[in-house]
Every structure is written in structure tokens, then in C-alpha cells.
PDB file of C-alpha atoms in Angstrom:
ATOM      1  CA  MET N   7      25.396 -36.179  -2.157  1.00 79.00           C
ATOM      2  CA  ASN N   8      22.952 -33.336  -1.555  1.00 88.00           C
ATOM      3  CA  LYS N   9      23.953 -29.670  -1.384  1.00 91.00           C
ATOM      4  CA  GLU N  10      23.447 -29.330   2.368  1.00 88.00           C
ATOM      5  CA  THR N  11      25.697 -32.273   3.209  1.00 89.00           C
ATOM      6  CA  LYS N  12      28.360 -31.004   0.838  1.00 91.00           C
ATOM      7  CA  LEU N  13      28.270 -27.440   2.200  1.00 91.00           C
ATOM      8  CA  ARG N  14      28.254 -28.503   5.842  1.00 91.00           C
ATOM      9  CA  GLY N  15      31.021 -30.997   5.126  1.00 92.00           C
ATOM     10  CA  ILE N  16      33.273 -28.416   3.507  1.00 93.00           C
ATOM     11  CA  ILE N  17      32.663 -25.995   6.384  1.00 93.00           C
ATOM     12  CA  ALA N  18      33.400 -28.788   8.861  1.00 93.00           C
ATOM     13  CA  LEU N  19      36.591 -29.676   6.996  1.00 94.00           C
ATOM     14  CA  VAL N  20      37.816 -26.068   7.060  1.00 95.00           C
ATOM     15  CA  PHE N  21      37.048 -25.633  10.745  1.00 95.00           C
ATOM     16  CA  THR N  22      38.592 -29.007  11.603  1.00 94.00           C
ATOM     17  CA  PHE N  23      41.888 -27.789  10.179  1.00 95.00           C
ATOM     18  CA  PHE N  24      41.362 -24.504  12.017  1.00 94.00           C
ATOM     19  CA  SER N  25      40.765 -26.437  15.260  1.00 94.00           C
ATOM     20  CA  ILE N  26      43.900 -28.501  14.779  1.00 94.00           C
ATOM     21  CA  ALA N  27      45.934 -25.347  14.133  1.00 94.00           C
ATOM     22  CA  LEU N  28      44.484 -23.696  17.252  1.00 93.00           C
ATOM     23  CA  THR N  29      45.257 -26.802  19.281  1.00 94.00           C
ATOM     24  CA  LEU N  30      48.885 -26.730  18.150  1.00 94.00           C
ATOM     25  CA  VAL N  31      49.162 -22.998  18.917  1.00 94.00           C
ATOM     26  CA  PHE N  32      47.691 -23.477  22.395  1.00 92.00           C
ATOM     27  CA  PHE N  33      49.984 -26.462  22.957  1.00 93.00           C
ATOM     28  CA  VAL N  34      53.096 -24.466  22.089  1.00 92.00           C
ATOM     29  CA  LEU N  35      51.981 -21.426  24.102  1.00 91.00           C
ATOM     30  CA  CYS N  36      51.210 -23.510  27.180  1.00 90.00           C
ATOM     31  CA  LEU N  37      54.564 -25.281  27.060  1.00 89.00           C
ATOM     32  CA  LYS N  38      56.310 -21.959  26.494  1.00 90.00           C
ATOM     33  CA  ASP N  39      54.682 -20.532  29.634  1.00 88.00           C
ATOM     34  CA  GLY N  40      56.004 -23.406  31.720  1.00 87.00           C
ATOM     35  CA  GLU N  41      52.815 -25.409  32.159  1.00 85.00           C
ATOM     36  CA  SER N  42      53.097 -29.127  32.824  1.00 88.00           C
ATOM     37  CA  LEU N  43      52.991 -31.503  29.873  1.00 88.00           C
ATOM     38  CA  LEU N  44      49.970 -33.374  31.259  1.00 89.00           C
ATOM     39  CA  GLY N  45      47.993 -30.168  31.762  1.00 86.00           C
ATOM     40  CA  THR N  46      48.956 -28.958  28.321  1.00 90.00           C
ATOM     41  CA  LEU N  47      47.890 -32.243  26.706  1.00 90.00           C
ATOM     42  CA  ALA N  48      44.480 -31.852  28.345  1.00 89.00           C
ATOM     43  CA  ALA N  49      43.915 -28.115  27.880  1.00 89.00           C
ATOM     44  CA  ALA N  50      45.148 -27.533  24.321  1.00 90.00           C
ATOM     45  CA  PRO N  51      42.677 -29.858  22.543  1.00 92.00           C
ATOM     46  CA  MET N  52      39.815 -28.648  24.730  1.00 91.00           C
ATOM     47  CA  LEU N  53      40.443 -25.021  23.844  1.00 90.00           C
ATOM     48  CA  GLY N  54      41.320 -25.651  20.204  1.00 91.00           C
ATOM     49  CA  PHE N  55      38.261 -27.727  19.394  1.00 92.00           C
ATOM     50  CA  THR N  56      35.908 -25.565  21.488  1.00 92.00           C
ATOM     51  CA  PHE N  57      36.932 -22.374  19.693  1.00 91.00           C
ATOM     52  CA  GLY N  58      37.241 -24.080  16.307  1.00 90.00           C
ATOM     53  CA  GLY N  59      33.852 -25.797  16.499  1.00 91.00           C
ATOM     54  CA  MET N  60      31.986 -22.769  17.773  1.00 92.00           C
ATOM     55  CA  ILE N  61      31.072 -21.437  14.306  1.00 91.00           C
ATOM     56  CA  VAL N  62      29.897 -24.859  13.137  1.00 91.00           C
ATOM     57  CA  GLY N  63      27.849 -25.187  16.323  1.00 91.00           C
ATOM     58  CA  PHE N  64      26.119 -21.873  15.732  1.00 91.00           C
ATOM     59  CA  CYS N  65      25.266 -23.034  12.206  1.00 89.00           C
ATOM     60  CA  HIS N  66      23.209 -25.772  13.887  1.00 90.00           C
ATOM     61  CA  ALA N  67      21.363 -23.339  16.190  1.00 91.00           C
ATOM     62  CA  SER N  68      18.216 -23.518  14.049  1.00 89.00           C
ATOM     63  CA  VAL N  69      18.009 -27.282  14.572  1.00 90.00           C
ATOM     64  CA  ILE N  70      18.526 -26.846  18.313  1.00 92.00           C
ATOM     65  CA  HIS N  71      15.840 -24.155  18.360  1.00 93.00           C
ATOM     66  CA  GLN N  72      13.311 -26.511  16.748  1.00 94.00           C
ATOM     67  CA  LYS N  73      13.910 -29.081  19.488  1.00 93.00           C
ATOM     68  CA  ILE N  74      13.745 -26.737  22.499  1.00 93.00           C
ATOM     69  CA  LYS N  75      11.318 -24.008  21.409  1.00 93.00           C
ATOM     70  CA  GLY N  76       8.705 -25.420  23.801  1.00 93.00           C
ATOM     71  CA  LEU N  77      10.730 -23.925  26.655  1.00 92.00           C
ATOM     72  CA  LEU N  78       9.711 -20.460  25.467  1.00 92.00           C
ATOM     73  CA  LEU N  79       6.186 -21.170  26.700  1.00 93.00           C
ATOM     74  CA  ILE N  80       7.424 -21.249  30.313  1.00 93.00           C
ATOM     75  CA  PRO N  81       7.865 -17.666  31.562  1.00 93.00           C
ATOM     76  CA  ILE N  82      11.228 -16.548  32.943  1.00 93.00           C
ATOM     77  CA  ALA N  83      12.681 -19.955  33.949  1.00 94.00           C
ATOM     78  CA  GLY N  84      11.989 -21.458  30.514  1.00 93.00           C
ATOM     79  CA  TRP N  85      13.430 -18.421  28.796  1.00 94.00           C
ATOM     80  CA  ALA N  86      16.595 -18.639  30.887  1.00 94.00           C
ATOM     81  CA  ILE N  87      16.997 -22.356  30.200  1.00 94.00           C
ATOM     82  CA  TYR N  88      16.344 -21.715  26.498  1.00 95.00           C
ATOM     83  CA  LEU N  89      19.062 -19.052  26.319  1.00 94.00           C
ATOM     84  CA  VAL N  90      21.571 -21.242  28.140  1.00 93.00           C
ATOM     85  CA  LEU N  91      20.869 -24.135  25.780  1.00 93.00           C
ATOM     86  CA  ILE N  92      20.723 -22.121  22.541  1.00 94.00           C
ATOM     87  CA  ILE N  93      24.055 -20.452  23.335  1.00 93.00           C
ATOM     88  CA  GLY N  94      25.787 -23.130  25.421  1.00 92.00           C
ATOM     89  CA  ILE N  95      25.237 -26.164  23.220  1.00 91.00           C
ATOM     90  CA  PRO N  96      26.679 -24.609  20.045  1.00 92.00           C
ATOM     91  CA  TYR N  97      29.517 -22.935  21.931  1.00 92.00           C
ATOM     92  CA  LEU N  98      30.641 -25.882  24.045  1.00 92.00           C
ATOM     93  CA  GLY N  99      29.439 -28.713  21.819  1.00 91.00           C
ATOM     94  CA  GLY N 100      30.120 -27.259  18.391  1.00 93.00           C
ATOM     95  CA  TRP N 101      33.048 -29.597  17.930  1.00 93.00           C
ATOM     96  CA  ILE N 102      30.634 -32.546  18.125  1.00 93.00           C
ATOM     97  CA  PHE N 103      28.554 -31.071  15.298  1.00 93.00           C
ATOM     98  CA  MET N 104      31.778 -30.355  13.406  1.00 94.00           C
ATOM     99  CA  LEU N 105      33.016 -33.947  13.624  1.00 93.00           C
ATOM    100  CA  ALA N 106      29.555 -35.365  12.832  1.00 93.00           C
ATOM    101  CA  ASP N 107      29.273 -33.178   9.721  1.00 93.00           C
ATOM    102  CA  LEU N 108      32.813 -34.105   8.694  1.00 93.00           C
ATOM    103  CA  PHE N 109      32.193 -37.852   9.012  1.00 95.00           C
ATOM    104  CA  ARG N 110      28.833 -37.547   7.215  1.00 93.00           C
ATOM    105  CA  TYR N 111      30.550 -35.656   4.378  1.00 94.00           C
ATOM    106  CA  LEU N 112      33.398 -38.153   4.081  1.00 93.00           C
ATOM    107  CA  LYS N 113      30.949 -41.073   4.106  1.00 94.00           C
ATOM    108  CA  ALA N 114      28.799 -39.456   1.380  1.00 92.00           C
ATOM    109  CA  LYS N 115      31.897 -38.633  -0.672  1.00 91.00           C
ATOM    110  CA  LYS N 116      33.092 -42.234  -0.395  1.00 91.00           C
ATOM    111  CA  GLU N 117      29.654 -43.525  -1.498  1.00 90.00           C
ATOM    112  CA  VAL N 118      29.650 -41.194  -4.508  1.00 87.00           C
ATOM    113  CA  GLN N 119      33.087 -42.411  -5.578  1.00 87.00           C
ATOM    114  CA  SER N 120      32.087 -46.076  -5.270  1.00 77.00           C
TER     115      SER N 120
END
């Protein structure tokens, strides 16, 4: 297992636990405020994993930048699209990066143990 996979995996593991804790806190707070159970079951994981995966998502901003830096050549509209993507993808999709890093780490750890 290389250093990058190990480091990203440990960070993903920490923030996965953080996301689960946030989800439970949001779940309890929503039920306490009298929200419906169905709404709470939908909203709590969305908020918990969005906020928990945000840091992991911003760690991947350099990779996103490499893929979309061509947009910077288009004046004004390209810059706006670039900013939306470079901020929006890590913020809203950070949980995807978090889970991908976690599964990659667990797979590499399992291969090392075998």
C-alpha cells in the first residue's frame, strides 16, 4: 500500500465516523423538533454526509482542477463555471470521494494482509 492511499484512507475513515456522528445528531435534532420520521430519514444522512465529506472533497480539489482547468481559457462564463465546479463538486460530492477513498484503503489493507 502506498503512502497516498494510506493517508487518504485514514482521513476518509476519520471523516466517515464524523459523518455518521453528524447524521445521528441531525436525526435526533430533527425528531426533537417534531419533524416527520420520513423527512428526518431523508434529511439527516444528506446533511451528515455532505458536511462530513466536505473536507475530504476539498482534498481532491487539485485533481478536479487538473480536469477542468481548460475552462479558465473562456473569459467570464468559463471562470464562473470553473468556480461553481471547483467549489460545488467537493462541497456537495465530497462524500463520494470519502467513500471511494475508504473502500480503496480497505481493499489495499486486505490485499496487504493476504
